[in-house]
Tab-separated table of N, CA and C in Angstrom:
chain	number	residue	atom	x	y	z
A	1	MET	N	52.771	94.431	158.045
A	1	MET	CA	53.638	95.552	157.776
A	1	MET	C	52.995	96.440	156.721
A	2	THR	N	52.987	97.701	156.941
A	2	THR	CA	52.435	98.661	155.997
A	2	THR	C	53.367	98.799	154.800
A	3	GLN	N	52.836	98.756	153.622
A	3	GLN	CA	53.646	98.914	152.417
A	3	GLN	C	53.566	100.354	151.935
A	4	ILE	N	54.709	100.926	151.642
A	4	ILE	CA	54.753	102.260	151.061
A	4	ILE	C	54.776	102.091	149.555
A	5	SER	N	53.837	102.719	148.882
A	5	SER	CA	53.813	102.625	147.429
A	5	SER	C	54.837	103.584	146.845
A	6	LYS	N	55.414	103.178	145.748
A	6	LYS	CA	56.367	104.051	145.078
A	6	LYS	C	55.599	105.199	144.440
A	7	PRO	N	56.001	106.427	144.754
A	7	PRO	CA	55.270	107.584	144.217
A	7	PRO	C	55.560	107.777	142.734
A	8	ASP	N	54.625	108.443	142.079
A	8	ASP	CA	54.864	108.831	140.698
A	8	ASP	C	55.936	109.911	140.697
A	9	LEU	N	56.966	109.711	139.914
A	9	LEU	CA	58.040	110.691	139.852
A	9	LEU	C	57.624	111.868	138.976
A	10	VAL	N	57.970	113.037	139.433
A	10	VAL	CA	57.730	114.244	138.662
A	10	VAL	C	58.821	114.321	137.611
A	11	ASP	N	58.462	114.671	136.399
A	11	ASP	CA	59.446	114.754	135.334
A	11	ASP	C	60.168	116.104	135.416
A	12	ILE	N	61.314	116.107	136.073
A	12	ILE	CA	62.147	117.303	136.179
A	12	ILE	C	63.424	117.012	135.401
A	13	SER	N	63.689	117.811	134.416
A	13	SER	CA	64.852	117.549	133.575
A	13	SER	C	66.149	117.800	134.344
A	14	GLU	N	67.193	117.148	133.928
A	14	GLU	CA	68.511	117.359	134.541
A	14	GLU	C	68.965	118.797	134.325
A	15	GLU	N	68.565	119.380	133.206
A	15	GLU	CA	68.898	120.788	132.946
A	15	GLU	C	68.273	121.698	134.015
A	16	THR	N	67.008	121.464	134.328
A	16	THR	CA	66.326	122.261	135.357
A	16	THR	C	66.974	122.050	136.721
A	17	LEU	N	67.267	120.807	137.077
A	17	LEU	CA	67.915	120.527	138.363
A	17	LEU	C	69.288	121.193	138.440
A	18	GLY	N	70.020	121.181	137.339
A	18	GLY	CA	71.325	121.845	137.303
A	18	GLY	C	71.206	123.342	137.553
A	19	LYS	N	70.198	123.952	136.955
A	19	LYS	CA	69.966	125.386	137.175
A	19	LYS	C	69.587	125.658	138.629
A	20	LEU	N	68.772	124.793	139.209
A	20	LEU	CA	68.378	124.964	140.608
A	20	LEU	C	69.569	124.826	141.557
A	21	ARG	N	70.495	123.918	141.244
A	21	ARG	CA	71.690	123.748	142.089
A	21	ARG	C	72.559	125.007	142.108
A	22	LYS	N	72.525	125.767	141.026
A	22	LYS	CA	73.342	126.978	140.919
A	22	LYS	C	72.629	128.226	141.431
A	23	CYS	N	71.337	128.136	141.634
A	23	CYS	CA	70.532	129.295	142.012
A	23	CYS	C	70.710	129.618	143.497
A	24	GLY	N	70.860	130.886	143.811
A	24	GLY	CA	70.948	131.305	145.207
A	24	GLY	C	69.610	131.172	145.908
A	25	GLN	N	69.653	130.941	147.228
A	25	GLN	CA	68.392	130.733	147.949
A	25	GLN	C	67.510	131.976	147.956
A	26	GLY	N	68.105	133.166	147.990
A	26	GLY	CA	67.306	134.388	147.950
A	26	GLY	C	66.553	134.524	146.642
A	27	THR	N	67.225	134.252	145.547
A	27	THR	CA	66.583	134.316	144.229
A	27	THR	C	65.470	133.289	144.124
A	28	LEU	N	65.765	132.083	144.555
A	28	LEU	CA	64.781	131.006	144.463
A	28	LEU	C	63.550	131.295	145.324
A	29	THR	N	63.750	131.716	146.567
A	29	THR	CA	62.596	131.979	147.437
A	29	THR	C	61.769	133.166	146.932
A	30	THR	N	62.420	134.169	146.362
A	30	THR	CA	61.677	135.308	145.806
A	30	THR	C	60.834	134.865	144.615
A	31	GLN	N	61.397	134.052	143.747
A	31	GLN	CA	60.640	133.570	142.592
A	31	GLN	C	59.462	132.696	143.026
A	32	LEU	N	59.667	131.848	144.031
A	32	LEU	CA	58.568	131.032	144.538
A	32	LEU	C	57.496	131.902	145.198
A	33	PHE	N	57.932	132.936	145.927
A	33	PHE	CA	56.997	133.862	146.569
A	33	PHE	C	56.117	134.539	145.523
A	34	LYS	N	56.725	134.957	144.414
A	34	LYS	CA	55.972	135.604	143.333
A	34	LYS	C	54.922	134.674	142.733
A	35	ARG	N	55.144	133.375	142.896
A	35	ARG	CA	54.211	132.391	142.355
A	35	ARG	C	53.231	131.877	143.406
A	36	GLY	N	53.208	132.536	144.572
A	36	GLY	CA	52.219	132.194	145.590
A	36	GLY	C	52.691	131.269	146.695
A	37	TYR	N	53.951	130.872	146.689
A	37	TYR	CA	54.492	130.003	147.740
A	37	TYR	C	55.164	130.886	148.784
A	38	ARG	N	54.436	131.215	149.852
A	38	ARG	CA	54.927	132.183	150.825
A	38	ARG	C	55.886	131.596	151.859
A	39	GLN	N	55.735	130.342	152.228
A	39	GLN	CA	56.599	129.734	153.242
A	39	GLN	C	57.096	128.401	152.700
A	40	GLN	N	58.102	128.449	151.877
A	40	GLN	CA	58.555	127.269	151.150
A	40	GLN	C	59.878	126.703	151.654
A	41	PHE	N	60.246	127.041	152.886
A	41	PHE	CA	61.510	126.536	153.417
A	41	PHE	C	61.401	126.336	154.918
A	42	LEU	N	62.329	125.568	155.460
A	42	LEU	CA	62.377	125.326	156.901
A	42	LEU	C	63.329	126.324	157.542
A	43	VAL	N	62.894	126.949	158.604
A	43	VAL	CA	63.691	127.957	159.301
A	43	VAL	C	64.484	127.280	160.425
A	44	GLY	N	65.740	127.659	160.574
A	44	GLY	CA	66.537	127.191	161.700
A	44	GLY	C	67.275	125.883	161.505
A	45	ILE	N	67.306	125.375	160.278
A	45	ILE	CA	68.079	124.160	160.057
A	45	ILE	C	69.439	124.525	159.467
A	46	THR	N	70.421	123.686	159.737
A	46	THR	CA	71.768	123.916	159.238
A	46	THR	C	72.343	122.607	158.698
A	47	PRO	N	73.317	122.701	157.808
A	47	PRO	CA	73.920	121.485	157.271
A	47	PRO	C	74.868	120.845	158.285
A	48	LEU	N	74.846	119.514	158.351
A	48	LEU	CA	75.829	118.814	159.170
A	48	LEU	C	77.177	118.766	158.468
A	49	ASN	N	77.154	118.739	157.121
A	49	ASN	CA	78.392	118.704	156.353
A	49	ASN	C	78.370	119.852	155.357
A	50	LYS	N	79.060	120.924	155.691
A	50	LYS	CA	79.043	122.120	154.833
A	50	LYS	C	79.790	121.907	153.519
A	51	LYS	N	80.568	120.834	153.415
A	51	LYS	CA	81.305	120.557	152.180
A	51	LYS	C	80.554	119.597	151.260
A	52	ALA	N	79.358	119.188	151.640
A	52	ALA	CA	78.623	118.204	150.845
A	52	ALA	C	78.148	118.764	149.514
A	53	GLY	N	78.015	120.065	149.395
A	53	GLY	CA	77.657	120.666	148.121
A	53	GLY	C	76.175	120.932	147.965
A	54	ALA	N	75.880	121.654	146.913
A	54	ALA	CA	74.497	122.023	146.609
A	54	ALA	C	73.743	120.807	146.076
A	55	PHE	N	72.449	120.826	146.244
A	55	PHE	CA	71.624	119.725	145.745
A	55	PHE	C	70.276	120.273	145.303
A	56	ALA	N	69.595	119.501	144.501
A	56	ALA	CA	68.223	119.785	144.088
A	56	ALA	C	67.594	118.449	143.739
A	57	GLY	N	66.335	118.294	144.057
A	57	GLY	CA	65.646	117.051	143.741
A	57	GLY	C	64.197	117.098	144.190
A	58	GLU	N	63.428	116.146	143.722
A	58	GLU	CA	62.033	116.013	144.121
A	58	GLU	C	61.967	115.595	145.585
A	59	ALA	N	61.053	116.180	146.347
A	59	ALA	CA	60.897	115.843	147.759
A	59	ALA	C	60.174	114.509	147.917
A	60	PHE	N	60.709	113.674	148.785
A	60	PHE	CA	60.068	112.437	149.234
A	60	PHE	C	59.812	112.662	150.719
A	61	THR	N	58.554	112.793	151.119
A	61	THR	CA	58.251	113.234	152.477
A	61	THR	C	57.904	112.083	153.412
A	62	LEU	N	58.298	112.278	154.666
A	62	LEU	CA	58.019	111.335	155.741
A	62	LEU	C	57.590	112.149	156.946
A	63	ARG	N	56.483	111.798	157.550
A	63	ARG	CA	55.957	112.558	158.690
A	63	ARG	C	56.005	111.702	159.950
A	64	PHE	N	56.478	112.321	161.038
A	64	PHE	CA	56.477	111.663	162.336
A	64	PHE	C	55.335	112.178	163.186
A	65	ILE	N	54.760	111.279	163.961
A	65	ILE	CA	53.759	111.606	164.964
A	65	ILE	C	54.354	111.192	166.308
A	66	PRO	N	53.715	111.554	167.426
A	66	PRO	CA	54.273	111.141	168.717
A	66	PRO	C	54.382	109.623	168.839
A	67	SER	N	55.444	109.172	169.471
A	67	SER	CA	55.690	107.751	169.686
A	67	SER	C	54.583	107.131	170.535
A	68	ARG	N	54.345	105.846	170.323
A	68	ARG	CA	53.341	105.116	171.093
A	68	ARG	C	54.004	103.947	171.796
A	69	GLU	N	53.815	103.885	173.111
A	69	GLU	CA	54.391	102.794	173.905
A	69	GLU	C	53.894	101.437	173.418
A	70	ASP	N	52.633	101.345	173.023
A	70	ASP	CA	52.067	100.061	172.623
A	70	ASP	C	52.517	99.615	171.237
A	71	LYS	N	53.045	100.512	170.428
A	71	LYS	CA	53.459	100.154	169.070
A	71	LYS	C	54.975	100.183	168.870
A	72	ASP	N	55.667	101.057	169.583
A	72	ASP	CA	57.069	101.304	169.286
A	72	ASP	C	58.059	100.586	170.191
A	73	TRP	N	57.597	100.005	171.275
A	73	TRP	CA	58.527	99.350	172.196
A	73	TRP	C	57.965	98.039	172.694
A	74	ASP	N	58.772	97.024	172.599
A	74	ASP	CA	58.487	95.731	173.199
A	74	ASP	C	59.618	95.517	174.194
A	75	LEU	N	59.337	95.696	175.480
A	75	LEU	CA	60.391	95.643	176.486
A	75	LEU	C	61.080	94.286	176.542
A	76	GLY	N	60.431	93.248	176.016
A	76	GLY	CA	61.077	91.941	175.949
A	76	GLY	C	62.068	91.850	174.801
A	77	ASP	N	61.919	92.720	173.817
A	77	ASP	CA	62.792	92.709	172.638
A	77	ASP	C	63.016	94.142	172.172
A	78	LEU	N	64.005	94.819	172.735
A	78	LEU	CA	64.252	96.219	172.388
A	78	LEU	C	64.754	96.396	170.963
A	79	LYS	N	65.147	95.317	170.303
A	79	LYS	CA	65.595	95.425	168.912
A	79	LYS	C	64.410	95.537	167.951
A	80	LYS	N	63.227	95.195	168.427
A	80	LYS	CA	62.048	95.143	167.574
A	80	LYS	C	61.677	96.506	167.012
A	81	ARG	N	61.494	97.473	167.876
A	81	ARG	CA	61.156	98.854	167.495
A	81	ARG	C	59.952	98.963	166.573
A	82	GLY	N	58.930	98.204	166.821
A	82	GLY	CA	57.680	98.359	166.077
A	82	GLY	C	57.531	97.359	164.945
A	83	ASP	N	56.297	96.955	164.720
A	83	ASP	CA	56.012	95.991	163.655
A	83	ASP	C	56.030	96.628	162.279
A	84	ASP	N	55.757	97.907	162.220
A	84	ASP	CA	55.626	98.588	160.938
A	84	ASP	C	56.613	99.755	160.881
A	85	ASN	N	57.847	99.461	160.572
A	85	ASN	CA	58.879	100.487	160.590
A	85	ASN	C	58.860	101.255	159.272
A	86	VAL	N	57.961	102.215	159.203
A	86	VAL	CA	57.754	103.010	158.000
A	86	VAL	C	59.006	103.807	157.639
A	87	GLN	N	59.790	104.200	158.643
A	87	GLN	CA	61.023	104.948	158.385
A	87	GLN	C	61.966	104.123	157.499
A	88	TRP	N	62.199	102.873	157.852
A	88	TRP	CA	63.079	102.022	157.044
A	88	TRP	C	62.463	101.736	155.679
A	89	GLU	N	61.144	101.555	155.637
A	89	GLU	CA	60.477	101.338	154.350
A	89	GLU	C	60.652	102.551	153.441
A	90	ALA	N	60.579	103.752	154.014
A	90	ALA	CA	60.761	104.970	153.224
A	90	ALA	C	62.161	105.018	152.629
A	91	VAL	N	63.159	104.655	153.412
A	91	VAL	CA	64.541	104.673	152.931
A	91	VAL	C	64.742	103.640	151.818
A	92	GLU	N	64.028	102.543	151.876
A	92	GLU	CA	64.121	101.547	150.808
A	92	GLU	C	63.320	101.963	149.575
A	93	THR	N	62.296	102.782	149.751
A	93	THR	CA	61.422	103.189	148.644
A	93	THR	C	61.929	104.418	147.910
A	94	ILE	N	62.576	105.339	148.615
A	94	ILE	CA	63.043	106.579	147.995
A	94	ILE	C	63.944	106.267	146.806
A	95	GLN	N	63.836	107.096	145.790
A	95	GLN	CA	64.571	106.879	144.547
A	95	GLN	C	65.803	107.781	144.454
A	96	ALA	N	66.751	107.363	143.639
A	96	ALA	CA	67.944	108.172	143.372
A	96	ALA	C	67.516	109.547	142.885
A	97	GLY	N	68.198	110.582	143.378
A	97	GLY	CA	67.914	111.944	142.972
A	97	GLY	C	66.851	112.640	143.806
A	98	GLN	N	66.090	111.888	144.590
A	98	GLN	CA	65.078	112.500	145.443
A	98	GLN	C	65.707	113.004	146.742
A	99	VAL	N	64.978	113.861	147.454
A	99	VAL	CA	65.419	114.426	148.727
A	99	VAL	C	64.452	113.948	149.806
A	100	LEU	N	64.959	113.284	150.846
A	100	LEU	CA	64.104	112.869	151.957
A	100	LEU	C	63.855	114.071	152.855
A	101	VAL	N	62.600	114.470	152.982
A	101	VAL	CA	62.199	115.595	153.828
A	101	VAL	C	61.355	115.020	154.958
A	102	ILE	N	61.862	115.139	156.198
A	102	ILE	CA	61.205	114.531	157.355
A	102	ILE	C	60.576	115.614	158.226
A	103	ASP	N	59.269	115.516	158.410
A	103	ASP	CA	58.545	116.397	159.322
A	103	ASP	C	58.604	115.763	160.707
A	104	SER	N	59.429	116.326	161.575
A	104	SER	CA	59.588	115.826	162.946
A	104	SER	C	58.825	116.686	163.949
A	105	ARG	N	57.857	117.428	163.474
A	105	ARG	CA	57.042	118.297	164.316
A	105	ARG	C	57.898	119.328	165.050
A	106	ASN	N	59.009	119.733	164.433
A	106	ASN	CA	59.914	120.720	165.040
A	106	ASN	C	60.449	120.247	166.390
A	107	ASP	N	60.537	118.946	166.588
A	107	ASP	CA	60.932	118.361	167.868
A	107	ASP	C	62.305	117.695	167.748
A	108	PRO	N	63.353	118.312	168.277
A	108	PRO	CA	64.701	117.744	168.174
A	108	PRO	C	65.095	116.825	169.331
A	109	ARG	N	64.136	116.393	170.165
A	109	ARG	CA	64.488	115.560	171.320
A	109	ARG	C	64.948	114.167	170.941
A	110	ALA	N	64.561	113.681	169.781
A	110	ALA	CA	64.983	112.357	169.317
A	110	ALA	C	65.339	112.447	167.841
A	111	ALA	N	66.182	111.553	167.408
A	111	ALA	CA	66.693	111.598	166.043
A	111	ALA	C	65.638	111.226	165.009
A	112	SER	N	65.678	111.916	163.888
A	112	SER	CA	64.830	111.593	162.745
A	112	SER	C	65.461	110.493	161.906
A	113	ALA	N	66.781	110.372	161.980
A	113	ALA	CA	67.541	109.340	161.271
A	113	ALA	C	68.981	109.427	161.763
A	114	GLY	N	69.782	108.455	161.360
A	114	GLY	CA	71.180	108.440	161.767
A	114	GLY	C	72.094	107.945	160.662
A	115	ASN	N	73.303	107.628	161.030
A	115	ASN	CA	74.363	107.250	160.113
A	115	ASN	C	73.989	106.077	159.204
A	116	MET	N	73.345	105.045	159.748
A	116	MET	CA	73.012	103.876	158.929
A	116	MET	C	72.053	104.233	157.801
A	117	LEU	N	71.013	104.997	158.114
A	117	LEU	CA	70.049	105.372	157.077
A	117	LEU	C	70.662	106.338	156.074
A	118	MET	N	71.500	107.252	156.555
A	118	MET	CA	72.167	108.195	155.643
A	118	MET	C	73.099	107.443	154.687
A	119	THR	N	73.824	106.471	155.213
A	119	THR	CA	74.731	105.677	154.369
A	119	THR	C	73.943	104.915	153.308
A	120	ARG	N	72.819	104.342	153.696
A	120	ARG	CA	71.981	103.617	152.737
A	120	ARG	C	71.495	104.557	151.629
A	121	MET	N	71.038	105.744	152.020
A	121	MET	CA	70.543	106.693	151.015
A	121	MET	C	71.672	107.196	150.125
A	122	LEU	N	72.841	107.445	150.698
A	122	LEU	CA	74.004	107.869	149.911
A	122	LEU	C	74.310	106.833	148.838
A	123	ARG	N	74.322	105.567	149.215
A	123	ARG	CA	74.621	104.493	148.258
A	123	ARG	C	73.542	104.320	147.202
A	124	LYS	N	72.311	104.691	147.535
A	124	LYS	CA	71.216	104.614	146.567
A	124	LYS	C	71.206	105.802	145.615
A	125	GLY	N	71.972	106.847	145.917
A	125	GLY	CA	71.993	108.023	145.057
A	125	GLY	C	70.971	109.078	145.431
A	126	VAL	N	70.442	109.007	146.657
A	126	VAL	CA	69.505	110.021	147.135
A	126	VAL	C	70.252	111.352	147.210
A	127	ALA	N	69.586	112.444	146.875
A	127	ALA	CA	70.250	113.750	146.777
A	127	ALA	C	70.579	114.370	148.130
A	128	ALA	N	69.710	114.195	149.148
A	128	ALA	CA	69.923	114.823	150.452
A	128	ALA	C	68.864	114.342	151.425
A	129	ALA	N	69.051	114.686	152.711
A	129	ALA	CA	68.050	114.427	153.757
A	129	ALA	C	67.915	115.688	154.596
A	130	ILE	N	66.669	116.061	154.897
A	130	ILE	CA	66.381	117.289	155.627
A	130	ILE	C	65.320	116.992	156.681
A	131	THR	N	65.488	117.546	157.878
A	131	THR	CA	64.462	117.443	158.907
A	131	THR	C	64.372	118.729	159.707
A	132	ASP	N	63.190	119.004	160.234
A	132	ASP	CA	63.040	120.123	161.159
A	132	ASP	C	63.301	119.665	162.591
A	133	GLY	N	63.751	118.444	162.746
A	133	GLY	CA	64.123	117.879	164.037
A	133	GLY	C	65.629	117.680	164.108
A	134	ALA	N	66.034	116.528	164.627
A	134	ALA	CA	67.459	116.248	164.819
A	134	ALA	C	67.869	114.972	164.102
A	135	PHE	N	69.167	114.883	163.813
A	135	PHE	CA	69.771	113.636	163.375
A	135	PHE	C	70.695	113.166	164.485
A	136	ARG	N	71.000	111.888	164.500
A	136	ARG	CA	72.000	111.376	165.427
A	136	ARG	C	73.234	110.991	164.619
A	137	ASP	N	74.301	110.672	165.308
A	137	ASP	CA	75.569	110.323	164.645
A	137	ASP	C	76.101	111.489	163.822
A	138	GLY	N	75.974	112.690	164.353
A	138	GLY	CA	76.371	113.897	163.630
A	138	GLY	C	77.819	113.913	163.203
A	139	THR	N	78.710	113.367	164.020
A	139	THR	CA	80.131	113.332	163.654
A	139	THR	C	80.337	112.490	162.407
A	140	GLU	N	79.717	111.324	162.360
A	140	GLU	CA	79.851	110.446	161.196
A	140	GLU	C	79.191	111.070	159.967
A	141	ILE	N	77.984	111.605	160.131
A	141	ILE	CA	77.274	112.192	158.999
A	141	ILE	C	78.017	113.407	158.458
A	142	SER	N	78.630	114.184	159.340
A	142	SER	CA	79.341	115.386	158.885
A	142	SER	C	80.542	115.043	158.011
A	143	GLY	N	81.034	113.821	158.086
A	143	GLY	CA	82.155	113.399	157.249
A	143	GLY	C	81.726	112.745	155.950
A	144	MET	N	80.438	112.599	155.740
A	144	MET	CA	79.934	111.948	154.526
A	144	MET	C	79.744	112.966	153.403
A	145	PRO	N	79.920	112.549	152.164
A	145	PRO	CA	79.641	113.447	151.032
A	145	PRO	C	78.149	113.446	150.702
A	146	PHE	N	77.335	113.716	151.710
A	146	PHE	CA	75.885	113.641	151.602
A	146	PHE	C	75.273	114.833	152.334
A	147	PRO	N	74.526	115.690	151.635
A	147	PRO	CA	73.895	116.829	152.296
A	147	PRO	C	72.832	116.371	153.299
A	148	ALA	N	73.021	116.747	154.560
A	148	ALA	CA	72.074	116.418	155.623
A	148	ALA	C	71.838	117.674	156.443
A	149	TYR	N	70.609	118.156	156.457
A	149	TYR	CA	70.252	119.390	157.147
A	149	TYR	C	69.303	119.076	158.291
A	150	CYS	N	69.556	119.676	159.459
A	150	CYS	CA	68.703	119.431	160.616
A	150	CYS	C	68.762	120.615	161.577
A	151	ARG	N	67.908	120.579	162.576
A	151	ARG	CA	67.861	121.619	163.604
A	151	ARG	C	68.901	121.358	164.687
A	152	ALA	N	69.190	120.059	164.974
A	152	ALA	CA	70.103	119.711	166.061
A	152	ALA	C	70.673	118.317	165.840
A	153	ASN	N	71.630	117.970	166.671
A	153	ASN	CA	72.205	116.632	166.710
A	153	ASN	C	71.877	116.062	168.087
A	154	THR	N	71.426	114.822	168.137
A	154	THR	CA	71.061	114.214	169.414
A	154	THR	C	71.449	112.747	169.418
A	155	ALA	N	71.606	112.198	170.594
A	155	ALA	CA	71.902	110.774	170.729
A	155	ALA	C	70.629	109.946	170.890
A	156	SER	N	69.507	110.587	171.220
A	156	SER	CA	68.254	109.862	171.480
A	156	SER	C	67.750	109.178	170.225
A	157	THR	N	67.306	107.946	170.389
A	157	THR	CA	66.781	107.183	169.272
A	157	THR	C	65.352	107.619	168.933
A	158	ARG	N	64.977	107.479	167.688
A	158	ARG	CA	63.682	107.952	167.177
A	158	ARG	C	62.489	107.517	168.009
A	159	PRO	N	62.315	106.234	168.352
A	159	PRO	CA	61.077	105.849	169.037
A	159	PRO	C	60.876	106.476	170.421
A	160	ALA	N	61.908	107.104	170.969
A	160	ALA	CA	61.739	107.770	172.259
A	160	ALA	C	60.678	108.861	172.173
A	161	TYR	N	60.545	109.510	171.014
A	161	TYR	CA	59.564	110.576	170.846
A	161	TYR	C	58.802	110.536	169.526
A	162	HIS	N	59.315	109.807	168.523
A	162	HIS	CA	58.718	109.850	167.189
A	162	HIS	C	58.245	108.484	166.717
A	163	ARG	N	57.198	108.515	165.928
A	163	ARG	CA	56.708	107.331	165.223
A	163	ARG	C	56.446	107.761	163.795
A	164	ALA	N	56.977	107.025	162.848
A	164	ALA	CA	56.713	107.338	161.441
A	164	ALA	C	55.251	107.042	161.151
A	165	ARG	N	54.603	107.974	160.522
A	165	ARG	CA	53.174	107.868	160.260
A	165	ARG	C	52.894	106.880	159.154
A	166	THR	N	51.939	105.995	159.376
A	166	THR	CA	51.535	105.043	158.366
A	166	THR	C	50.373	105.607	157.585
A	167	GLN	N	50.129	105.010	156.427
A	167	GLN	CA	49.054	105.515	155.578
A	167	GLN	C	47.675	105.298	156.201
A	168	ASP	N	47.536	104.263	157.031
A	168	ASP	CA	46.230	104.032	157.646
A	168	ASP	C	46.094	104.786	158.972
A	169	ARG	N	47.051	105.696	159.250
A	169	ARG	CA	47.006	106.624	160.381
A	169	ARG	C	46.874	105.929	161.725
A	170	ARG	N	47.553	104.795	161.885
A	170	ARG	CA	47.532	104.110	163.185
A	170	ARG	C	48.239	104.929	164.226
């Protein structure tokens, strides 16, 4: 099993995070643009729970690559879903206050995460989860006090199209 190392946390004061939570997106993107960050946001994503509130936090990133039949599915044991489930390892590694940002290659055909992972992150104190793909269990997630932003809601499970990328690039 691939081990995800705990990243070095960036020292962002609670005062700074509080200011960011109150800042409008237009103001924030303009200030980032002035500092050379021209494309600093995901286009076309929407919140599943509009009442979850504003958030700010350090990004904890997870990248998906196309699913592999030889790694992601064992037809004799469909519960297996791969020997190296980096997605679950990421959810266990992410720290309170961080934001899980999932690169799903702009592909909403399969879920980037669902209710179980969102519940785990909510209980850990994670600030939010964002993907340029889809989440599943949208009805359940929309009722949670947890900011979750995605392009779509789907019933398809992640391994149908996605594989969480390991550090050794398998």
